Coordinates of C-alpha atoms and ligand atoms in Angstrom, one line a residue:
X78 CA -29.6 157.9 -21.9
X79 CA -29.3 160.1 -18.5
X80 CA -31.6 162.7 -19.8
X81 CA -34.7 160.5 -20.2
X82 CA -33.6 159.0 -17.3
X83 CA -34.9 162.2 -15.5
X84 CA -38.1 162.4 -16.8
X85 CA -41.1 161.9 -14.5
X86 CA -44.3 160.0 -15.6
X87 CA -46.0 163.8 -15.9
X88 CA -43.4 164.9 -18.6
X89 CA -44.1 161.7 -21.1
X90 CA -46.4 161.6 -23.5
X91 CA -47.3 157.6 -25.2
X92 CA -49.2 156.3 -27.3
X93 CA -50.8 152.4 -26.0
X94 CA -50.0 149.5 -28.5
X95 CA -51.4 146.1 -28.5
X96 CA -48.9 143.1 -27.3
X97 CA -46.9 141.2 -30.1
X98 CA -45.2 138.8 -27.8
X99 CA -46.6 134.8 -27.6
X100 CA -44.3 133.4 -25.4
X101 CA -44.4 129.5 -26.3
X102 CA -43.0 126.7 -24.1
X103 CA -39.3 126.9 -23.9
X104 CA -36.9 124.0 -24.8
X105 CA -33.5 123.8 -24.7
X106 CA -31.0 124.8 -27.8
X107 CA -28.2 122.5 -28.7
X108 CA -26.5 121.9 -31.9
X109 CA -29.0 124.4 -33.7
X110 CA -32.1 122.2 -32.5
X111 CA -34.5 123.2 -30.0
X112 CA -34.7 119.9 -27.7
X113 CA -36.6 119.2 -24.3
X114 CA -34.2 118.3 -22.0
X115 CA -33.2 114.3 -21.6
X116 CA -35.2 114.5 -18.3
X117 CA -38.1 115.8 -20.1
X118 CA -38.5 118.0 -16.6
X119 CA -39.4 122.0 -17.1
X120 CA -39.7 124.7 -14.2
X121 CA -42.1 128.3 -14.8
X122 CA -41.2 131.5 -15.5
X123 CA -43.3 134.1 -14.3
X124 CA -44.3 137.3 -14.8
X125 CA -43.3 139.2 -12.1
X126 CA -45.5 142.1 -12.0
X127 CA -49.0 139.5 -11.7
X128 CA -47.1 136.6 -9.7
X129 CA -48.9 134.6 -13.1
X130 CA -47.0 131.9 -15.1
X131 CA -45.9 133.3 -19.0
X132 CA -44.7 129.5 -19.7
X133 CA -42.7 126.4 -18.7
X134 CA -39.2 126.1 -20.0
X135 CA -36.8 123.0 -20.3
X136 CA -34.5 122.5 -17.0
X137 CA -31.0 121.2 -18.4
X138 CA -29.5 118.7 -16.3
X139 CA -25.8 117.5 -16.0
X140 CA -26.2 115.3 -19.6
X141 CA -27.9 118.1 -21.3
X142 CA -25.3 120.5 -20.6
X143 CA -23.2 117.5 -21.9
X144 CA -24.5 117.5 -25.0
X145 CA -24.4 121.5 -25.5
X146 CA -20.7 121.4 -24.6
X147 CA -20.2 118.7 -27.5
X148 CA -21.9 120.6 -30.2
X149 CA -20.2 123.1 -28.7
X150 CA -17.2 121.6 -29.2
X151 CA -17.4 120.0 -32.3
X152 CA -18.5 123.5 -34.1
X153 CA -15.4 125.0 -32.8
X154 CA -12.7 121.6 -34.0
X155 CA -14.5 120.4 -36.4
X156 CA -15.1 121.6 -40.5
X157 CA -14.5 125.3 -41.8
X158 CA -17.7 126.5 -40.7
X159 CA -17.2 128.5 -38.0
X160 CA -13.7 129.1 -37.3
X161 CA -12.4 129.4 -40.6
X162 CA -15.0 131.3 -41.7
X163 CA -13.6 134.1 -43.5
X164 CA -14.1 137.2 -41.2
X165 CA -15.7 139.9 -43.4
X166 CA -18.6 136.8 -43.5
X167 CA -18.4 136.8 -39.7
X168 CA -19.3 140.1 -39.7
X169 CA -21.9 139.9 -41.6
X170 CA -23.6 137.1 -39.4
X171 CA -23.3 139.5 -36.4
X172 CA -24.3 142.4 -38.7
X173 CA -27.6 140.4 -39.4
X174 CA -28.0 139.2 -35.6
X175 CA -28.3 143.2 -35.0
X176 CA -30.7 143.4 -37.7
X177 CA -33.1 140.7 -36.9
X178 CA -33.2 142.0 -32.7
X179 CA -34.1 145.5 -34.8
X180 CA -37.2 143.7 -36.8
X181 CA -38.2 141.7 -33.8
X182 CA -37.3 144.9 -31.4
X183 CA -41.7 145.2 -30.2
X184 CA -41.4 141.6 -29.7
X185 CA -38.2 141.7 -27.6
X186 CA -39.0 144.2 -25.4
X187 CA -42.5 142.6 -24.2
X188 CA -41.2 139.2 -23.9
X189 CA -38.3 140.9 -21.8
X190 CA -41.0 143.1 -19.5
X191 CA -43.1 139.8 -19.0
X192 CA -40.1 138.4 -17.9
X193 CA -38.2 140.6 -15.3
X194 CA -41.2 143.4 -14.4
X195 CA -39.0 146.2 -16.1
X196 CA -41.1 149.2 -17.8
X197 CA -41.5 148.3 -21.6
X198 CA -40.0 151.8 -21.6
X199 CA -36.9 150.7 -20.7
X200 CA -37.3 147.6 -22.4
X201 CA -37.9 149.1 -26.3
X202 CA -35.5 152.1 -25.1
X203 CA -32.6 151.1 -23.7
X204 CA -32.0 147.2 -23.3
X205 CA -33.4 145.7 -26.9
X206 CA -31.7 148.2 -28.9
X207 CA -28.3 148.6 -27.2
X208 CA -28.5 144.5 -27.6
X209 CA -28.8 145.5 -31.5
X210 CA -26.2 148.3 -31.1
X211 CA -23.3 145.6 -29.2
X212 CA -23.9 143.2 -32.5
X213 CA -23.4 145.8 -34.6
X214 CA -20.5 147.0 -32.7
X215 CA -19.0 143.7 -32.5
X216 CA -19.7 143.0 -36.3
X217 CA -16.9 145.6 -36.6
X218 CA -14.3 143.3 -35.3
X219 CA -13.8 140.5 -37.0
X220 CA -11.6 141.9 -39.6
X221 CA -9.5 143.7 -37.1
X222 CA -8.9 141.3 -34.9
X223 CA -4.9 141.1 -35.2
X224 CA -1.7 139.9 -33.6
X225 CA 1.8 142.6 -33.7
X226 CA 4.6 141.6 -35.0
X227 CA 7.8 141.9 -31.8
X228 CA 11.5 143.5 -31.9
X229 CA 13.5 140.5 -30.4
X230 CA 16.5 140.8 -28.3
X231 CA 17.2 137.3 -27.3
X232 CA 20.4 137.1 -30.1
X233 CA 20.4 136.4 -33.7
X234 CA 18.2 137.0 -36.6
X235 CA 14.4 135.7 -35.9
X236 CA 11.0 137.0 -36.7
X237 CA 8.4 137.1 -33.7
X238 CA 4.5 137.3 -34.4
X239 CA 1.5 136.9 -32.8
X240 CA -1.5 135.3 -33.7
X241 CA -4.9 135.5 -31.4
X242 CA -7.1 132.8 -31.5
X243 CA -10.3 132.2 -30.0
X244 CA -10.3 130.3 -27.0
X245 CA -12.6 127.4 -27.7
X246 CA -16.0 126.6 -25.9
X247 CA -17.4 129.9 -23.3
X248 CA -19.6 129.0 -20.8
X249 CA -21.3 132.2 -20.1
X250 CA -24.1 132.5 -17.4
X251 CA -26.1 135.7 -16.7
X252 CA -28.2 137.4 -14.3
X253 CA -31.5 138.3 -14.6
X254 CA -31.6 142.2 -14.5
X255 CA -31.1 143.2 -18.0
X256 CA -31.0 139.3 -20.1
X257 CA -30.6 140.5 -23.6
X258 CA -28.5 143.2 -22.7
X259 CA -26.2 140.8 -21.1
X260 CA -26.4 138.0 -23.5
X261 CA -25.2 140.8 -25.8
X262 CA -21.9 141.8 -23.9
X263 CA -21.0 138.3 -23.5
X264 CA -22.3 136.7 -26.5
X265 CA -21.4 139.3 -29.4
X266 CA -17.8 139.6 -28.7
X267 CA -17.3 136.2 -28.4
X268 CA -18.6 135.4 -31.2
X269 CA -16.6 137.7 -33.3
X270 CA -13.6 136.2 -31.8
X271 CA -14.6 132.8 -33.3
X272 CA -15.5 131.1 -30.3
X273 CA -18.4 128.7 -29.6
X274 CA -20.7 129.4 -26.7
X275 CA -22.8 127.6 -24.3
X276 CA -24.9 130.2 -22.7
X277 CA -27.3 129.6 -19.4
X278 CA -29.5 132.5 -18.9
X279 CA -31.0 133.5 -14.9
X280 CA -33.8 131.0 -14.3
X281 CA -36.3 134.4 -13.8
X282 CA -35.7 134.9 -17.4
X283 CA -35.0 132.9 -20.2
X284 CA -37.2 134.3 -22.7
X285 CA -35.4 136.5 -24.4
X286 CA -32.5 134.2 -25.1
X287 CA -34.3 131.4 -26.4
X288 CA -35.6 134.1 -28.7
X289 CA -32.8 134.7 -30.1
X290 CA -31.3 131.4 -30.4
X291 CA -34.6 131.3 -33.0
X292 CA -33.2 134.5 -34.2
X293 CA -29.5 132.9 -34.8
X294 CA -31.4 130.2 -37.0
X295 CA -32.7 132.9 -38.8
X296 CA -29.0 134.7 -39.5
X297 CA -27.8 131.3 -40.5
X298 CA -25.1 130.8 -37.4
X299 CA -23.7 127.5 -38.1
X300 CA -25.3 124.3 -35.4
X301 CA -23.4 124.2 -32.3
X302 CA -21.9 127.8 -32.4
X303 CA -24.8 129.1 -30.2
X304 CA -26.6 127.1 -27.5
X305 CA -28.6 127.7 -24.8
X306 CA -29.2 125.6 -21.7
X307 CA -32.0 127.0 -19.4
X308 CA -32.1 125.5 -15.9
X309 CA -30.8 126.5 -12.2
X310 CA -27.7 127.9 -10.9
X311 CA -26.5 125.0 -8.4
X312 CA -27.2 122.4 -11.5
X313 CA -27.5 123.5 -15.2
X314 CA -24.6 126.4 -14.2
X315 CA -22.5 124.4 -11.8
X316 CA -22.1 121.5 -14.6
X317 CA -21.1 124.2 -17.4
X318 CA -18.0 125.6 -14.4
X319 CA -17.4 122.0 -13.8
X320 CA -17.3 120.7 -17.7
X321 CA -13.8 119.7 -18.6
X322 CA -15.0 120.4 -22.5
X323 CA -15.4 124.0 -21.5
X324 CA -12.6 126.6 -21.9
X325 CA -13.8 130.1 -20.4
X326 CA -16.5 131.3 -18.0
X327 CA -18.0 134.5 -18.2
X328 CA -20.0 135.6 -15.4
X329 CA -22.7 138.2 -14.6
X330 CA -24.2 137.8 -11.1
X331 CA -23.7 138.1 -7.5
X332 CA -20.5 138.0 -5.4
X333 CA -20.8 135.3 -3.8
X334 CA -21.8 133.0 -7.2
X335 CA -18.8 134.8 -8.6
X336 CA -16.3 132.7 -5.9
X337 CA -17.7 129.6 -6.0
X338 CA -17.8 129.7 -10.0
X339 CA -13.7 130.8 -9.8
X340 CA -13.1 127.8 -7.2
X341 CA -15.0 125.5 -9.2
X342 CA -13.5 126.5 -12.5
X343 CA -9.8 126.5 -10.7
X344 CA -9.9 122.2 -10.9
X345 CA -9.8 122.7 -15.1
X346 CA -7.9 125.7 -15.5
X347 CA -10.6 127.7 -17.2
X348 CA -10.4 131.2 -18.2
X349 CA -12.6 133.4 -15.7
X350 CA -14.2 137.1 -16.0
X351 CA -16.7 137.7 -13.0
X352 CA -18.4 141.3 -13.6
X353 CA -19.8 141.4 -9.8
X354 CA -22.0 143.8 -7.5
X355 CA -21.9 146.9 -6.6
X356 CA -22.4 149.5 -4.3
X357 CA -21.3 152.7 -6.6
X358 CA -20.5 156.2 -5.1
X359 CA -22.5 159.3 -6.4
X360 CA -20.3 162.3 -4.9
X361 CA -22.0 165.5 -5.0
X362 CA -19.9 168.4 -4.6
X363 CA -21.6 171.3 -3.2
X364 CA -20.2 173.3 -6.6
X365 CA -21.9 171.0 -8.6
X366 CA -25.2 172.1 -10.8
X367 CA -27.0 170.3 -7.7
X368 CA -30.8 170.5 -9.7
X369 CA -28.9 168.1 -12.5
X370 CA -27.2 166.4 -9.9
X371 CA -30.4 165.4 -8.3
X372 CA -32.3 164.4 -11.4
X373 CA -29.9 162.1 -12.6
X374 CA -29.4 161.2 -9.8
X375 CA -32.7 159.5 -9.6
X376 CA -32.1 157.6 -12.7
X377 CA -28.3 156.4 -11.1
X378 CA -30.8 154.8 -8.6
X379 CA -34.4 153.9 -9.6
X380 CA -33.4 153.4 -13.4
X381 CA -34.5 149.4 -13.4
X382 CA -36.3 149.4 -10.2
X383 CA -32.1 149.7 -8.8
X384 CA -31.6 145.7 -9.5
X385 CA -28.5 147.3 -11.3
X386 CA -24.9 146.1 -10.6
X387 CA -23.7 149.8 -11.0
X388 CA -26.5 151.5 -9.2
X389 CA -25.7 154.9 -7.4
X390 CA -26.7 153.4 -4.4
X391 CA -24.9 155.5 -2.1
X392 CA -25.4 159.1 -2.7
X393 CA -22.7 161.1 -0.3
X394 CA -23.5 164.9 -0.6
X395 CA -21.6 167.6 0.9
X396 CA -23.2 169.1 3.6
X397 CA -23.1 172.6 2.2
X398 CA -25.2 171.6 -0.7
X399 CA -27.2 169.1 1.0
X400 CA -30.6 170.9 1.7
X401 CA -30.5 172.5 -2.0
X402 CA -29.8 169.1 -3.6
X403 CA -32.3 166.6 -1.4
X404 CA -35.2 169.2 -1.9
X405 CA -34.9 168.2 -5.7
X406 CA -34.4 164.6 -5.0
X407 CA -37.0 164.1 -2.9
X408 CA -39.5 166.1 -4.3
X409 CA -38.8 164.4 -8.0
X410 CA -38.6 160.9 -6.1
X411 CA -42.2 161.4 -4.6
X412 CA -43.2 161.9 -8.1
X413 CA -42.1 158.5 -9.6
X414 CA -45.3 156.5 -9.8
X415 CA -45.0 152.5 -10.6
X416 CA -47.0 150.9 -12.6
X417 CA -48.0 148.0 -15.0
X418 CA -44.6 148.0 -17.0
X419 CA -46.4 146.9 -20.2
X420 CA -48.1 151.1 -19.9
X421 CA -45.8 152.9 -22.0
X422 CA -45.6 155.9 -19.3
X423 CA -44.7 153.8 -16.4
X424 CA -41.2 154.6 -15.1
X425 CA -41.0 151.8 -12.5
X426 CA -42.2 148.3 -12.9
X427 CA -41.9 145.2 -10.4
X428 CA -38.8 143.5 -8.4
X429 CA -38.2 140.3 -9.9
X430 CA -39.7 138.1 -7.4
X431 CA -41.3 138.0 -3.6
X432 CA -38.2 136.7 -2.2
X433 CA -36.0 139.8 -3.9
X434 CA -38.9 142.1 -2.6
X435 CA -38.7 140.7 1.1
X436 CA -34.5 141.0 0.9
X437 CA -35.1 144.7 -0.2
X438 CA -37.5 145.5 2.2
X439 CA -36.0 144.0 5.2
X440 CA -32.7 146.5 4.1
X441 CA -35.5 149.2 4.9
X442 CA -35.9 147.8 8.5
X443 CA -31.8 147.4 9.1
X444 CA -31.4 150.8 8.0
X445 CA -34.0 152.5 10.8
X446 CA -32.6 149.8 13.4
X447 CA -29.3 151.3 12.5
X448 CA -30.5 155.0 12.5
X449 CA -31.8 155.6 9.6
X450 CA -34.2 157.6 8.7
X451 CA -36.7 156.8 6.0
X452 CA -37.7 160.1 4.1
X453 CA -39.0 158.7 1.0
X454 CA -40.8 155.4 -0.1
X455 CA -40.2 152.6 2.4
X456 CA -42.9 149.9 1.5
X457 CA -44.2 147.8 -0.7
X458 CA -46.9 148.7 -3.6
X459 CA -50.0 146.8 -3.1
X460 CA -50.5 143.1 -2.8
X461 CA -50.0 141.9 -6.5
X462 CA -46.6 141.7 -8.1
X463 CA -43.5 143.0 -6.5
X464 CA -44.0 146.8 -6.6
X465 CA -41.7 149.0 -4.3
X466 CA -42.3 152.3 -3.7
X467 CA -38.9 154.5 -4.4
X468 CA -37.3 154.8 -0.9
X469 CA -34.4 157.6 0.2
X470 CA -32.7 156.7 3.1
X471 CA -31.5 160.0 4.9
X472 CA -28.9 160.4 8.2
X473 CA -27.0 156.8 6.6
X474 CA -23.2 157.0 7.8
X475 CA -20.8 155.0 5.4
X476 CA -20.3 152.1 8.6
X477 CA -23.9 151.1 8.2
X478 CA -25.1 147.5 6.4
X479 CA -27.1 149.6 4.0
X480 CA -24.1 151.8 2.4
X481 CA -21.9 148.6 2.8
X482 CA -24.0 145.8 1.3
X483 CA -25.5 145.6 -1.9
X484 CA -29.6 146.2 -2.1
X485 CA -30.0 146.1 -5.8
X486 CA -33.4 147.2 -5.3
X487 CA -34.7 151.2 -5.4
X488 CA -33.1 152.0 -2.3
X489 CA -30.9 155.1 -1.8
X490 CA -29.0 155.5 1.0
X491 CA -27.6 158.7 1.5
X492 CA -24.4 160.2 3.4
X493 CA -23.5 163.8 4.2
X494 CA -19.6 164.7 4.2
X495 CA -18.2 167.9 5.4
X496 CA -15.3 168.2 3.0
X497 CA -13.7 166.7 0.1
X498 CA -11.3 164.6 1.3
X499 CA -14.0 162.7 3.6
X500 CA -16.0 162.2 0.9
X501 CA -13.6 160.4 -1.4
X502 CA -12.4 158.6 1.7
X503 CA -15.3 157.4 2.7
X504 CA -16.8 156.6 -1.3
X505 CA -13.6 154.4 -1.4
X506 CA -14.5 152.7 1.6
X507 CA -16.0 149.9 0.3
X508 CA -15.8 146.0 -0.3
X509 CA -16.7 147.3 -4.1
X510 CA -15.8 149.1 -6.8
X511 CA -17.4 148.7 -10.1
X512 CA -18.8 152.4 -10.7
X513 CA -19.1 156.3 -9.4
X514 CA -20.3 159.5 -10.0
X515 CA -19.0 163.2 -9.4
X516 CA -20.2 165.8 -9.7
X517 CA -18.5 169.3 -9.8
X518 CA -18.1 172.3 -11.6
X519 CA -14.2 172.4 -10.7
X520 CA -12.5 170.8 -13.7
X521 CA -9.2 170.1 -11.3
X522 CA -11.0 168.5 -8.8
X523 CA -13.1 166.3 -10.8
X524 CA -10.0 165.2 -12.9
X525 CA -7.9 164.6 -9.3
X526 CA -10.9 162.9 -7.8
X527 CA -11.2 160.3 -11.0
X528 CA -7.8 159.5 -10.1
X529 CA -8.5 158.7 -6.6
X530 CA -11.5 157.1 -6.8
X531 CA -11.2 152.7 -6.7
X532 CA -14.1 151.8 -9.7
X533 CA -14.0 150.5 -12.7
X534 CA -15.8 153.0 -14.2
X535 CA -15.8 156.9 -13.3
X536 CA -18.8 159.3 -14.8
X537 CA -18.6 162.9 -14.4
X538 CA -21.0 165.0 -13.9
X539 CA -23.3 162.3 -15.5
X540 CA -24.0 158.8 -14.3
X541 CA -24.9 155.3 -15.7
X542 CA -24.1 155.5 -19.3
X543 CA -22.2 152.6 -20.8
X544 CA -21.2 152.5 -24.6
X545 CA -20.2 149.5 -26.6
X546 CA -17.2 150.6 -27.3
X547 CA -15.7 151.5 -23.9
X548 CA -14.6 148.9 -21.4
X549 CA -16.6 147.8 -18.6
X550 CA -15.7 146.5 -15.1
X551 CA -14.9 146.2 -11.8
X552 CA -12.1 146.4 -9.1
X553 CA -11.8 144.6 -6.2
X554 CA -14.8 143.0 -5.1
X555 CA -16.6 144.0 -8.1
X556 CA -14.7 141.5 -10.3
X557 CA -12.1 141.1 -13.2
X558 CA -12.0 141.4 -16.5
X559 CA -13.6 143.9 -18.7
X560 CA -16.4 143.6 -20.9
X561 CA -17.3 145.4 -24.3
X562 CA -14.9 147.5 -26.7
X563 CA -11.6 146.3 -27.7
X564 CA -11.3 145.1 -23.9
X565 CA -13.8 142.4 -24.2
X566 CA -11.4 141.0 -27.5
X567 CA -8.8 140.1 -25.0
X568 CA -11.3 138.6 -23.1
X569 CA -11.8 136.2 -25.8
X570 CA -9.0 135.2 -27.5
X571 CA -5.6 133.5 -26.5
X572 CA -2.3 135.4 -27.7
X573 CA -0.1 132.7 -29.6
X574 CA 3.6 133.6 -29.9
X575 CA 5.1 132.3 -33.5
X576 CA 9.1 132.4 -33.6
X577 CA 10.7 132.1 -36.5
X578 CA 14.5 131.5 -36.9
X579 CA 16.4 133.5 -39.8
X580 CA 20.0 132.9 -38.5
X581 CA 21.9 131.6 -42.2
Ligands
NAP191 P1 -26.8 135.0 -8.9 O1 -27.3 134.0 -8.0 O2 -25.3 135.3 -8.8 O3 -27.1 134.4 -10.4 C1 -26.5 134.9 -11.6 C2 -26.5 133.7 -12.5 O4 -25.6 132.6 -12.0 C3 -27.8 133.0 -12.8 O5 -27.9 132.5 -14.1 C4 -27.8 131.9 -11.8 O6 -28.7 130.9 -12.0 C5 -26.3 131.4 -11.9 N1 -25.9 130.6 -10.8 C6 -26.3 130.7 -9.5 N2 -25.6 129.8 -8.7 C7 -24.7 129.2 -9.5 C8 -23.7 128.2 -9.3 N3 -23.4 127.7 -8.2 N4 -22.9 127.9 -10.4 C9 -23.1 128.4 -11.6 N5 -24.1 129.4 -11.9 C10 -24.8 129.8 -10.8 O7 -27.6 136.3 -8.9 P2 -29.1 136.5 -8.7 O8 -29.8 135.4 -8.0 O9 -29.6 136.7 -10.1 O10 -29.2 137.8 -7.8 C11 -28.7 137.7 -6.5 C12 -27.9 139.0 -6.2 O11 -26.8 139.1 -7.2 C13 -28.6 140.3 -6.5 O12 -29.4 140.6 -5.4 C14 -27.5 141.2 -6.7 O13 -26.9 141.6 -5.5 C15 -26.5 140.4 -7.5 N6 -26.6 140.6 -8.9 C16 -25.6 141.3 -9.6 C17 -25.7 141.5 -10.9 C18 -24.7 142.3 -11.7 O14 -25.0 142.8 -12.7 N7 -23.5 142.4 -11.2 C19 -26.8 141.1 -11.6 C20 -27.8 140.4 -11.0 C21 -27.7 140.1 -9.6 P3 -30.2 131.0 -11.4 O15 -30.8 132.0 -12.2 O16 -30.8 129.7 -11.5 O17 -29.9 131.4 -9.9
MG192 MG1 -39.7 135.2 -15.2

């Protein structure tokens, strides 16, 4: 991923394609049945990069989310179905899952750039197929899934297993950034644990999810496994965190969702993972290869307009490598053009929404109130959609609002450091700590400063890749828990302690 992450507009070449995608009014999913909800209200989703409505889509109230916690329910107590399936045939459901994103992959990736504004680049590149790629990592587990078996010191003669067992009903509500991609990490695993779901997509962008709830008809998931409930975030999501029929929240989002979700889920006891925001550290080291450095570090920030929880959004460079490594940054930043994301060659597509744009752009005018200064970008694109040009803030110090709190929009902020030790000082410093970067061609020091470094996740001399298979997560404000690999298994099962007596 990092290297095409570095390409400029200039260096693609595409090929234009007509659209597949019909979005169709959405309704709600429950019990394997596509329903409007008992209301029979609806709210609009928009396209983000015309301001024009794609289609309306059922709002779950309280009762609807009712209902989806009792199929729910009943798919996970109820029949052999589901969680007595045999697991090699649970595999194979999630196996087919993976297949049917594959054959519907064109369609995917324009209903998801309708959607959010992304570049159908990223789209059909990175977020449709790595939704294919987590199914068909997670098909792997289901057969593997095991308990140990425990030396016992407590006296006499016993045998001491364990079993893991799926949890039950997962509420599991997601942001709005990358929806497939996240209805992937949370929905794949879970599933090959054996649990039942009850998943609310971000009200920007349901699309994609209720496409695939078609596509789980398709694989042959049994009703109730798999539901979806579109709808709001103080409503449709605050009734799943307050359902006593559910047994685990997983949550993508913001920091502040994240605590209210863990005080409301504290009154029932309910399993919690929050995978929060960021505000990632990209260290350059003035030994690195600062040309790379600066490329990728482009895609650490503008990758997704920035509305990514692991964004390199504070670039700290040391000062004797600062001119060398900005001169790359900036000049390749100037180049980024955005553009309608449905053009194969655009490289940066819309904000999600006016009101995200505004937030963004008034972190441009706290920065140059603070001292600031703005050397690239700064302002919006034009009148229609939400287009921001890329924007480097230069002469940021680590105390400022806009290294401290979290833009998720393409704005760098960037900090020089003198020596080493400042520079991992002040990358720690930080309410956050889901990602960072480092970059340096001293093995010994990139090793020591992994070590150091408070994050969740630590690239080196790249930035931004995830993999299925390896754990991802947070520290402190950032959140708990961690997704994907063998991680996200724990995630979603219960360990159940058998004792067995064999005194004579
Ligand atoms: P958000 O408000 O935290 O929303 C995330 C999800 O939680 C959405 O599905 C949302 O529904 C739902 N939600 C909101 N309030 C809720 C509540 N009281 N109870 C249960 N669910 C609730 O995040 P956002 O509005 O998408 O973005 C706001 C900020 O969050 C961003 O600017 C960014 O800083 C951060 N963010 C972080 C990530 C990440 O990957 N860590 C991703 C996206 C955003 P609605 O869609 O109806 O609001
Ligand atoms: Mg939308």
């Amino acid at each position: 991923m990092p290297e095409i992450l570095t390409q400029t507009s200039e260096e693609i070449s595409v090929e234009l394609k007509p659209a597949k995608a019909k979005p169709k009014p959405g309704k709600l999913f429950i019990g394997g049945e596509f329903v409007n909800a008992l209301s029979a209200r609806t709210f609009e989703t928009r396209n983000p990069a015309t301001g024009e409505v794609i289609t309306e889509v059922a709002e779950a109230g309280p009762e609807d989310v009712d209902l989806a916690v009792r199929a729910a329910r009943k798919a996970f107590e109820e029949g052999n179905t589901w969680r007595k399936m045999n697991p090699r045939d649970r595999s194979r459901l999630l196996w087919k899952l993976s297949e049917l994103i594959r054959a519907n992959a064109e369609e995917l990736s324009e209903l998801e750039t309708l959607d959010t504004g992304k570049p159908i680049f990223e789209s059909s590149r990175f977020d449709i197929p790595l939704s294919a790629e987590c199914f068909e990592y997670y098909a792997g587990w289901p057969t593997k899934i095991a308990g140990e078996t425990l030396a016992n010191s407590s006296g006499g003669e016993a045998l001491v297993y364990t079993l893991k067992e799926p949890i039950g009903v997962c509420g599991q509500i997601i942001p709005w950034n990358f929806p497939l991609q996240m209805l992937a990490w949370k929905v794949a695993p879970a599933l090959a644990c054996g649990n039942t779901i009850v998943l609310k997509p971000a009200e920007q962008t349901p699309l994609t999810a209720l496409r695939f709830a078609e596509l789980t008809l398709e694989a042959g998931l049994p009703p109730g496994v798999f539901n979806v409930v579109t709808g709001f975030g103080p409503t449709t999501g605050k009734a799943i965190v307050d359902h006593a029929g559910v047994d685990k929240i997983a949550f993508t989002g913001s920091v502040e969702v994240g605590k209210a979700i863990m005080r409301g889920a504290a009154n029932t006891l309910k399993r919690v993972s929050l995978e929060l925001g960021g505000k990632s550290p990209n260290i350059i080291f003035a030994d690195a290869d600062l040309e790379t450095a600066a490329k990728f570090a482009l895609g650490g920030i503008f990758f997704n307009q920035g509305e990514m929880c692991t964004a390199g959004s504070r670039i700290f460079v040391e000062e004797a490598g600062y001119d060398e490594f900005m001169s790359v940054l900036r000049g390749r930043a100037q180049k980024m053009v955005a553009g309608d994301p449905l053009h194969p060659k655009t490289r940066l597509g819309s904000l999600i929404s006016q009101e995200h744009l505004d937030r963004v752009l008034n972190y441009v005018t706290i920065g140059r109130n603070e001292g600031a200064s703005v050397s690239i970008g700064g302002e919006r694109i034009g009148t229609k959609g939400y287009f921001m040009k890329p924007t480097v803030l230069e002469d940021v110090t680590n105390s400022m609002r806009v290294a401290q709190e979290e833009i998720f929009g393409p704005v760098a902020s960037v900090i020089k450091f003198r020596e080493p030790e400042e520079g991992i000082r002040e990358a720690n410093n930080s309410e956050f700590g889901l990602a960072a970067a480092i970059w340096t061609r001293d093995i010994k020091k990139a090793h020591l400063m992994a070590r150091r470094v408070k994050a969740g996740t630590v690239w080196i001399n790249t930035i931004s890749t995830t993999d299925n298979a390896v754990p991802f997560g947070g520290y402190k404000s950032s959140g708990f828990g961690r997704e994907l690999g063998r991680a996200a298994i724990d995630l979603y099962t219960e360990t159940k302690t058998v004792w067995v007596d064999l005194n004579g």
